[in-house]
Amino acid sequence: MTLFITRVFTALTLVVSIGSHATEHVVRMLNLDGDQTMLFQPAFVNAKVGDTVRFEPTQTGHYVRALAVPDKATAWQSELDKPFTIKLEQEGLYFYMCPPHLMMGMVGLVQVGNAVNLDAVRKSMQSSKGRMYSNSARIDALLAQVK
């Protein structure tokens, strides 16, 4: 009986310690940062399964919508000027934008583990690039960071 209790306690300790290593990444939604306009800061996040991303509307007029996510993940959309958190439960790339400011290149990318959906995300990003009248080079800069 003592051996059983020891094993259960060890297993529970392991589960709790694994969950406690998740990281919360904070992405700010900004109108202006230095000489850059309409941006997510940081625009690229490298995360692990189980991490969260909290989108903070640091300045007004922003919300976030997922345009491409891994196959088993659920796309999301936040409310205007409200903080929003997603839990990253699937490996792959998560491409997102601020809908009112897509035309100004307000896009971002989260990589969780391997880029298993790179082709689909690249297609979505190239399509979005065609709708931007400024900052379209951000698409290429984000793709260049994918490993």
Coordinates of C-alpha atoms in Angstrom, one line a residue:
M1 CA 0.0 0.0 0.0
T2 CA 2.8 2.4 0.9
L3 CA 4.5 1.7 -2.5
F4 CA 1.2 2.5 -4.3
I5 CA 0.8 5.8 -2.4
T6 CA 4.4 6.7 -3.2
R7 CA 3.8 6.1 -6.9
V8 CA 0.6 8.1 -7.0
F9 CA 2.2 11.0 -5.2
T10 CA 5.2 10.9 -7.6
A11 CA 2.9 10.8 -10.6
L12 CA 0.9 13.8 -9.3
T13 CA 4.1 15.7 -8.6
L14 CA 5.3 15.1 -12.2
V15 CA 2.0 16.2 -13.7
V16 CA 1.9 19.4 -11.6
S17 CA 5.5 20.2 -12.4
I18 CA 5.0 19.7 -16.2
G19 CA 2.0 22.1 -16.2
S20 CA 3.9 24.7 -14.1
H21 CA 6.5 25.1 -16.9
A22 CA 4.1 26.7 -19.3
T23 CA 5.0 30.2 -20.3
E24 CA 2.6 33.2 -20.8
H25 CA 3.7 35.3 -23.8
V26 CA 2.4 38.8 -23.9
V27 CA 1.8 40.5 -27.3
R28 CA 0.9 44.2 -27.3
M29 CA -1.4 45.7 -29.9
L30 CA 0.0 49.1 -30.8
N31 CA -0.7 52.1 -33.0
L32 CA 2.8 53.3 -32.9
D33 CA 6.2 52.0 -31.6
G34 CA 9.1 54.2 -32.6
D35 CA 9.0 54.6 -36.4
Q36 CA 6.6 51.6 -36.9
T37 CA 2.8 51.9 -37.1
M38 CA 0.0 49.4 -36.5
L39 CA 1.9 46.4 -35.1
F40 CA 1.9 43.5 -32.7
Q41 CA 4.9 43.6 -30.4
P42 CA 6.5 41.1 -30.6
A43 CA 5.1 40.1 -34.0
F44 CA 6.7 36.6 -33.8
V45 CA 6.4 34.3 -30.8
N46 CA 8.2 31.0 -30.5
A47 CA 6.2 28.9 -28.0
K48 CA 5.7 25.4 -26.7
V49 CA 2.5 23.3 -26.5
G50 CA 0.7 24.3 -23.3
D51 CA 2.0 27.9 -23.4
T52 CA -0.5 30.8 -23.6
V53 CA -0.4 34.0 -25.5
R54 CA -2.1 37.1 -24.0
F55 CA -3.0 39.9 -26.5
E56 CA -3.0 43.2 -24.7
P57 CA -4.7 46.2 -26.4
T58 CA -2.1 48.7 -25.2
Q59 CA -3.6 51.3 -27.5
T60 CA -7.2 51.5 -28.7
G61 CA -8.8 50.3 -31.9
H62 CA -7.5 46.8 -32.0
Y63 CA -8.6 43.2 -31.8
V64 CA -7.1 39.9 -33.0
R65 CA -8.4 37.2 -35.4
A66 CA -6.7 34.0 -36.3
L67 CA -6.4 33.5 -40.1
A68 CA -4.6 30.1 -40.2
V69 CA -4.1 27.6 -37.4
P70 CA -3.0 24.0 -37.2
D71 CA -5.6 21.4 -38.3
K72 CA -6.8 20.4 -34.9
A73 CA -6.7 23.9 -33.4
T74 CA -9.7 26.3 -33.2
A75 CA -9.4 29.7 -34.8
W76 CA -10.2 32.6 -32.5
Q77 CA -11.4 36.2 -32.6
S78 CA -11.2 38.7 -29.6
E79 CA -13.4 41.7 -28.9
L80 CA -12.4 45.2 -29.7
D81 CA -10.0 46.7 -27.1
K82 CA -10.3 43.7 -24.7
P83 CA -7.4 41.6 -23.5
F84 CA -7.5 38.1 -24.9
T85 CA -5.7 34.9 -24.1
I86 CA -5.3 31.7 -26.1
K87 CA -3.9 28.4 -24.9
L88 CA -1.6 26.8 -27.5
E89 CA -2.6 23.1 -27.5
Q90 CA -1.5 22.0 -31.0
E91 CA 1.9 22.1 -32.7
G92 CA 2.2 24.3 -35.7
L93 CA 1.9 27.9 -36.9
Y94 CA -0.8 30.4 -35.8
F95 CA -1.1 33.3 -38.2
Y96 CA -3.2 36.2 -37.0
M97 CA -4.1 39.8 -37.8
C98 CA -5.9 42.9 -36.5
P99 CA -8.9 43.1 -38.9
P100 CA -9.2 46.9 -38.9
H101 CA -5.5 47.3 -39.7
L102 CA -4.7 44.3 -42.0
M103 CA -4.3 46.8 -44.8
M104 CA -1.5 48.4 -42.8
G105 CA 0.3 45.1 -42.2
M106 CA -0.8 44.5 -38.6
V107 CA -0.1 40.7 -38.6
G108 CA 1.7 38.3 -36.3
L109 CA 2.8 34.7 -36.1
V110 CA 3.2 32.1 -33.3
Q111 CA 5.3 29.0 -33.9
V112 CA 4.6 26.1 -31.6
G113 CA 7.1 23.3 -32.1
N114 CA 7.4 22.2 -35.7
A115 CA 5.8 24.2 -38.5
V116 CA 3.6 21.3 -39.5
N117 CA 1.1 23.5 -41.4
L118 CA 3.7 25.8 -43.1
D119 CA 2.3 25.4 -46.6
A120 CA -1.3 26.4 -45.5
V121 CA 0.0 29.3 -43.5
R122 CA 2.3 30.5 -46.2
K123 CA -0.7 30.5 -48.6
S124 CA -2.9 32.5 -46.1
M125 CA 0.0 35.0 -45.5
Q126 CA 0.6 35.6 -49.2
S127 CA -3.1 36.1 -49.7
S128 CA -3.2 38.7 -46.9
K129 CA -0.1 40.4 -48.3
G130 CA -2.1 41.2 -51.4
R131 CA -4.5 43.2 -49.3
M132 CA -1.9 45.4 -47.6
Y133 CA -1.0 48.8 -48.9
S134 CA 1.8 49.3 -46.4
N135 CA 4.2 47.1 -44.3
S136 CA 3.7 44.1 -46.5
A137 CA 7.3 43.2 -46.0
R138 CA 6.3 42.1 -42.5
I139 CA 4.9 38.9 -44.1
D140 CA 8.4 37.9 -45.4
A141 CA 10.0 38.9 -42.1
L142 CA 7.7 36.7 -40.2
L143 CA 8.2 33.7 -42.5
A144 CA 11.9 34.1 -42.3
Q145 CA 11.7 33.5 -38.6
V146 CA 10.0 30.1 -38.9
K147 CA 12.3 27.2 -38.1

